Coordinates of C-alpha atoms in Angstrom, one line a residue:
M818 CA -1.7 13.9 -0.4
D819 CA 0.2 12.4 -3.3
I820 CA 1.3 8.8 -3.5
L821 CA 4.7 8.2 -5.0
I822 CA 5.6 4.7 -6.2
K823 CA 9.2 3.8 -7.0
S824 CA 9.2 1.3 -9.9
F825 CA 11.7 -0.8 -11.9
N826 CA 10.6 -3.6 -14.3
R827 CA 8.1 -5.4 -12.1
A828 CA 4.8 -4.5 -13.7
Y829 CA 3.1 -7.6 -12.3
Y830 CA 3.7 -6.2 -8.8
L831 CA 3.0 -2.6 -9.8
D832 CA -0.4 -3.7 -11.0
R833 CA -1.1 -5.3 -7.6
C834 CA 0.0 -2.2 -5.8
L835 CA -2.2 0.1 -7.9
F836 CA -5.2 -2.2 -7.6
S837 CA -4.9 -2.1 -3.8
I838 CA -4.6 1.7 -3.7
F839 CA -7.8 2.2 -5.7
K840 CA -9.6 -0.6 -3.7
H841 CA -8.6 0.4 -0.2
V842 CA -7.5 4.0 0.0
Q843 CA -10.5 6.1 0.8
G844 CA -10.9 9.9 0.8
F845 CA -8.0 10.1 -1.7
N846 CA -7.9 13.2 -3.9
G847 CA -4.2 13.4 -4.6
R848 CA -2.0 12.2 -7.4
V849 CA -0.6 8.7 -7.9
L850 CA 2.9 9.2 -9.4
I851 CA 4.8 6.2 -10.7
L852 CA 8.6 7.0 -10.6
D853 CA 9.9 4.5 -13.1
D854 CA 13.6 3.8 -13.7
G855 CA 13.5 1.5 -16.7
T856 CA 10.4 -0.6 -17.2
P857 CA 9.9 -1.3 -20.9
N858 CA 7.1 0.7 -22.5
L859 CA 4.9 -2.3 -23.5
Y860 CA 4.4 -3.0 -19.8
L861 CA 3.9 0.6 -18.9
E862 CA 1.3 1.0 -21.6
K863 CA -0.7 -1.8 -20.1
I864 CA -0.5 0.0 -16.7
R865 CA -1.7 3.2 -18.3
E866 CA -4.6 1.4 -19.9
K867 CA -5.7 -0.2 -16.6
Y868 CA -5.2 2.9 -14.4
P869 CA -5.7 6.1 -16.5
R870 CA -5.6 8.2 -13.4
V871 CA -2.0 7.6 -12.6
E872 CA 0.8 9.8 -13.8
L873 CA 4.1 8.3 -15.1
L874 CA 7.5 9.9 -14.6
T875 CA 10.7 8.3 -15.9
S876 CA 14.3 8.7 -14.9
G877 CA 17.0 10.0 -17.1
K878 CA 18.3 6.5 -17.7
A879 CA 15.0 4.7 -17.9
K880 CA 14.9 4.4 -21.7
E881 CA 18.4 3.0 -21.9
K882 CA 17.7 0.4 -19.3
A883 CA 14.3 -0.5 -20.8
T884 CA 16.0 -1.0 -24.2
K885 CA 18.6 -3.4 -22.8
I886 CA 15.9 -5.3 -20.9
L887 CA 13.9 -5.9 -24.1
K888 CA 17.1 -7.3 -25.7
N889 CA 17.7 -9.6 -22.7
E890 CA 20.9 -7.6 -21.9
F891 CA 21.1 -7.4 -18.1
D892 CA 24.7 -6.2 -17.8
F893 CA 23.7 -2.6 -17.1
S894 CA 24.7 -1.0 -13.8
R895 CA 21.7 -0.7 -11.4
E896 CA 22.3 2.9 -10.5
I897 CA 19.8 4.1 -7.9
P898 CA 18.0 7.2 -9.3
T899 CA 18.1 9.2 -6.0
Q900 CA 18.1 12.6 -7.7
F901 CA 15.1 11.6 -9.8
W902 CA 13.2 10.7 -6.6
L903 CA 14.2 13.9 -4.9
E904 CA 13.0 16.1 -7.8
A905 CA 9.7 14.3 -7.7
A906 CA 9.4 14.7 -4.0
K907 CA 10.2 18.5 -4.2
K908 CA 7.2 18.9 -6.6
S909 CA 4.8 16.7 -4.5
S910 CA 2.4 17.6 -1.8
D911 CA 3.6 18.8 1.6
Y912 CA 2.9 15.3 3.0
F913 CA 3.2 12.3 0.7
L914 CA 3.1 8.5 0.9
I915 CA 6.0 6.7 -0.7
L916 CA 5.8 3.1 -1.8
E917 CA 7.7 0.7 -3.9
E918 CA 6.0 -1.4 -6.6
D919 CA 5.9 -4.5 -4.4
F920 CA 3.9 -2.9 -1.6
W921 CA 0.1 -3.2 -1.4
F922 CA -2.7 -2.3 1.0
T923 CA -4.5 -5.1 2.8
Q924 CA -7.3 -3.1 4.3
N925 CA -9.3 0.1 4.0
I926 CA -7.6 3.3 5.1
D927 CA -9.1 6.8 5.3
I928 CA -6.3 8.9 4.0
E929 CA -8.1 12.2 4.5
S930 CA -8.6 11.6 8.3
L931 CA -5.0 10.3 8.6
E932 CA -3.6 13.4 6.9
Q933 CA -5.6 15.6 9.4
F934 CA -4.2 13.6 12.3
I935 CA -0.6 13.9 11.0
K936 CA -0.9 17.7 10.6
K937 CA -2.6 18.1 14.0
Y938 CA 0.3 16.3 15.8
R939 CA 3.0 17.7 13.4
I940 CA 4.3 14.3 12.5
E941 CA 7.3 14.0 10.3
L942 CA 7.2 10.3 9.6
F943 CA 4.2 8.0 9.8
K944 CA 4.7 4.3 9.2
L945 CA 2.1 1.9 7.8
I946 CA 4.4 -1.2 7.8
W947 CA 7.2 -2.5 10.0
L948 CA 7.2 -6.2 9.2
G949 CA 6.3 -7.1 12.8
N950 CA 9.7 -5.8 14.0
R951 CA 8.9 -3.6 17.0
S952 CA 12.4 -2.3 17.2
L953 CA 11.5 -0.1 14.2
I954 CA 8.6 1.7 16.0
G955 CA 8.6 3.7 19.2
K956 CA 6.9 2.8 22.5
D957 CA 6.8 6.3 24.0
L958 CA 3.2 6.9 22.9
L959 CA 1.6 10.3 22.9
T960 CA -1.8 9.4 21.5
K961 CA -3.3 6.0 20.8
G962 CA -6.2 4.8 18.8
K963 CA -6.5 4.0 15.1
W964 CA -3.6 6.3 14.5
I965 CA -0.7 6.5 17.0
S966 CA 1.8 9.3 17.5
Y967 CA 5.0 8.9 19.5
Q968 CA 8.4 10.4 20.2
P969 CA 11.5 8.4 19.5
E970 CA 12.9 6.5 22.5
L971 CA 16.4 7.3 21.5
R972 CA 17.9 10.8 21.8
A973 CA 19.1 12.3 18.5
N974 CA 22.8 12.0 19.2
S975 CA 24.4 12.2 15.7
L976 CA 27.9 12.1 17.0
L977 CA 27.3 9.0 19.0
Y978 CA 25.7 7.3 16.0
Q979 CA 28.7 8.2 13.8
M980 CA 31.1 6.8 16.3
V981 CA 29.3 3.6 17.2
F982 CA 27.2 2.6 14.2
M983 CA 28.9 4.1 11.1
K984 CA 32.5 2.8 11.6
Y985 CA 32.9 -0.4 9.6
N986 CA 36.2 -1.5 11.1
P987 CA 35.4 -5.0 12.5
V988 CA 37.9 -4.5 15.4
W989 CA 36.1 -1.3 16.4
R990 CA 32.7 -3.1 16.3
V991 CA 34.0 -5.8 18.6
I992 CA 35.3 -3.2 21.1
M993 CA 31.9 -1.4 21.0
K994 CA 30.1 -4.7 21.7
K995 CA 32.3 -5.5 24.6
I996 CA 31.8 -2.2 26.3
G997 CA 28.0 -2.4 25.7
F998 CA 27.7 0.4 23.2
Y999 CA 26.8 -1.8 20.2
S1000 CA 24.1 -4.4 19.7
L1001 CA 21.8 -5.2 16.8
Q1002 CA 18.8 -4.1 18.8
K1003 CA 20.4 -0.8 19.6
E1004 CA 21.2 -0.2 15.9
L1005 CA 17.7 -1.1 14.8
A1006 CA 16.2 1.3 17.2
F1007 CA 17.5 4.2 15.2
Y1008 CA 15.2 3.1 12.4
Q1009 CA 12.5 4.8 14.3
Y1010 CA 13.8 7.9 12.5
Y1011 CA 13.8 6.3 9.1
S1012 CA 11.9 4.3 6.5
V1013 CA 12.7 3.2 2.9
A1014 CA 9.1 3.0 1.9
G1015 CA 5.6 2.2 3.2
A1016 CA 5.4 5.5 5.1
I1017 CA 4.1 9.0 4.9
F1018 CA 6.7 11.7 5.0
K1019 CA 6.6 15.4 5.7
K1020 CA 8.4 16.8 2.6
D1021 CA 10.9 18.9 4.6
Y1022 CA 11.9 15.8 6.6
F1023 CA 12.3 13.6 3.5
L1024 CA 14.4 16.2 1.7
A1025 CA 16.6 16.6 4.8
I1026 CA 17.2 12.9 5.1
W1027 CA 18.3 12.7 1.4
E1028 CA 20.5 15.8 1.6
E1029 CA 23.8 15.2 -0.3
A1030 CA 22.5 11.8 -1.3
M1031 CA 24.7 9.9 -3.7
E1032 CA 23.6 7.4 -6.4
N1033 CA 23.7 4.6 -3.8
V1034 CA 21.1 4.4 -1.0
D1035 CA 23.1 4.6 2.2
E1036 CA 20.6 4.0 5.0
K1037 CA 23.1 4.8 7.8
F1038 CA 23.9 8.2 6.2
Q1039 CA 20.2 8.9 5.9
I1040 CA 19.6 8.1 9.6
L1041 CA 22.5 10.4 10.4
N1042 CA 20.8 13.2 8.5
A1043 CA 17.6 12.4 10.4
L1044 CA 19.3 12.7 13.7
K1045 CA 20.9 16.0 12.7
Y1046 CA 17.4 17.2 11.7
A1047 CA 16.0 16.1 15.1
T1048 CA 18.6 18.1 17.0
K1049 CA 17.2 21.3 15.4
H1050 CA 13.5 20.5 15.4
Q1051 CA 11.0 19.0 17.9
I1052 CA 9.9 16.0 15.9
H1053 CA 7.1 13.4 16.3
F1054 CA 6.6 10.1 14.6
G1055 CA 3.5 8.0 14.1
R1056 CA 2.2 4.7 12.9
S1057 CA -1.1 2.9 12.3
D1058 CA -2.4 0.7 15.1
N1059 CA -2.0 -2.3 12.8
E1060 CA 0.1 -2.7 9.7
V1061 CA -2.1 -1.8 6.7
L1062 CA 0.6 -2.6 4.1
K1063 CA 2.4 -5.7 3.0
T1064 CA 5.4 -6.2 0.8
G1065 CA 6.6 -9.0 -1.4
F1066 CA 9.6 -11.4 -1.1
V1067 CA 9.4 -13.5 -4.2
S1068 CA 11.5 -11.1 -6.3
S1069 CA 13.5 -7.9 -6.2
S1070 CA 14.3 -5.2 -8.7
F1071 CA 18.0 -6.0 -8.1
S1072 CA 20.1 -8.7 -6.6
K1073 CA 23.9 -9.1 -6.0
T1074 CA 23.5 -12.9 -5.6
E1075 CA 24.6 -14.8 -8.7
F1076 CA 23.4 -18.3 -9.8
S1077 CA 24.3 -20.5 -12.7
D1078 CA 20.9 -20.5 -14.3
F1079 CA 18.6 -18.0 -12.5
S1080 CA 18.7 -14.2 -13.1
I1081 CA 16.4 -11.8 -11.2
H1082 CA 16.1 -9.6 -14.3
D1083 CA 15.1 -12.5 -16.5
F1084 CA 12.7 -13.6 -13.8
N1085 CA 11.0 -10.2 -13.8
V1086 CA 10.8 -10.1 -17.6
T1087 CA 9.3 -13.6 -17.5
L1088 CA 6.6 -12.7 -15.1
N1089 CA 5.9 -9.4 -16.8
N1090 CA 5.3 -11.2 -20.1
F1091 CA 2.9 -13.6 -18.5
W1092 CA 1.2 -10.7 -16.8
L1093 CA 0.7 -9.0 -20.2
R1094 CA -1.5 -12.0 -21.2
E1095 CA -3.1 -12.8 -17.9
S1096 CA -3.1 -9.4 -16.1
D1097 CA -5.5 -10.6 -13.3
F1098 CA -3.3 -13.6 -12.4
F1099 CA -1.3 -11.7 -9.8
K1100 CA -4.2 -9.9 -8.1
E1101 CA -5.0 -12.8 -5.8
D1102 CA -5.6 -12.7 -2.1
L1103 CA -4.1 -9.4 -0.9
S1104 CA -3.6 -10.8 2.6
K1105 CA -0.7 -12.8 1.2
D1106 CA 2.3 -12.5 -1.0
L1107 CA 2.3 -13.9 -4.5
S1108 CA 1.9 -17.7 -4.5
V1109 CA 5.2 -19.6 -4.9
E1110 CA 3.2 -22.5 -6.4
K1111 CA 1.5 -20.3 -9.0
I1112 CA 4.8 -18.6 -9.9
E1113 CA 6.4 -22.0 -10.4
K1114 CA 3.6 -22.9 -12.8
V1115 CA 4.3 -19.7 -14.7
L1116 CA 8.0 -20.5 -14.9
L1117 CA 7.2 -24.0 -16.2
I1118 CA 4.8 -22.6 -18.9
S1119 CA 7.6 -20.2 -19.8
S1120 CA 10.0 -23.2 -20.4
K1121 CA 12.3 -22.5 -17.5
S1122 CA 14.5 -25.4 -16.4
E1123 CA 14.1 -27.2 -13.1
L1124 CA 17.5 -25.8 -12.1
Y1125 CA 16.2 -22.3 -12.8
I1126 CA 13.2 -22.9 -10.6
E1127 CA 15.2 -24.4 -7.8
E1128 CA 17.7 -21.6 -7.8
W1129 CA 14.8 -19.1 -7.7
K1130 CA 13.5 -20.8 -4.6
Q1131 CA 16.9 -20.7 -3.1
W1132 CA 17.1 -17.0 -3.9
V1133 CA 13.7 -16.4 -2.2
K1134 CA 14.9 -18.3 0.9
Q1135 CA 18.1 -16.2 1.1
F1136 CA 16.2 -13.0 0.6
K1137 CA 13.8 -13.7 3.4
E1138 CA 16.5 -14.8 5.7
Q1139 CA 18.1 -11.3 5.6
Y1140 CA 15.0 -9.9 7.2
K1141 CA 14.4 -12.7 9.6
K1142 CA 17.8 -12.2 11.0
I1143 CA 17.0 -8.7 12.1
G1144 CA 13.7 -9.7 13.7
C1145 CA 11.2 -9.2 10.9
H1146 CA 8.2 -11.6 10.6
I1147 CA 8.1 -12.8 7.0

């Protein structure tokens, strides 16, 4: 089973992700593929040096973006390289684990026995993280133990999903709420069929979800594709008994929020540069996210202003709040 890691200019997190894979993933004989979309080469060379086993693939626009990052030019459009991801998936193993660079394992996992379980129960999507939000995982269990298989509680009605959840007219949404067709919990329940990362996919299912994908990731469109797939196939999903992955909330590869002094791209470059000198600094306790206090010290060492640091903390608070509002435990 291959492990695919989507990456963009956060080598300090990517290092942590890779460290956790080689520390905790047992029985692993597949490839680790980094799908990079623009991390400057000086950071990637450090990754290659530390983890010679990994394979590095770069998107068509990676070099252009990396060049701009090194010049502190962050005005490029953050186009999502969906076709690049799809081509990598097509050439991967029949089942693969997909991560993003800010994911890491927190405990040992026997990937060989898990793969046998997934194949035995013909599971299309197996989740290793759901941020404590039980709306994202099914309750209709078929088997239980260290690995769990289940069928989705919701019937795969793609037409209903289109009519109720994919219309963005606010008046229509109010009407759907009043007649009891729409609620946040009902919408979240459809995420049983979908995951951005932190899950093992059957290749056919992954490619079906991304069919006719545009340059922007539209989760609703992908869920619709999943529902269409489910009407033609008998599908099963699964999850680990406990979440074995965590993800970070102190940064992002992209942000639409604008501040007067703080920039997410500049922040990532700052932490990458510090990581080049102190590469073990960010491999702290894997049971927790990166320390806000330690990052603040890095920013001070890097001569960032008090305003910059305060705006970063405000950004983190806003970023976490998006997930808390939908029931995730951060």
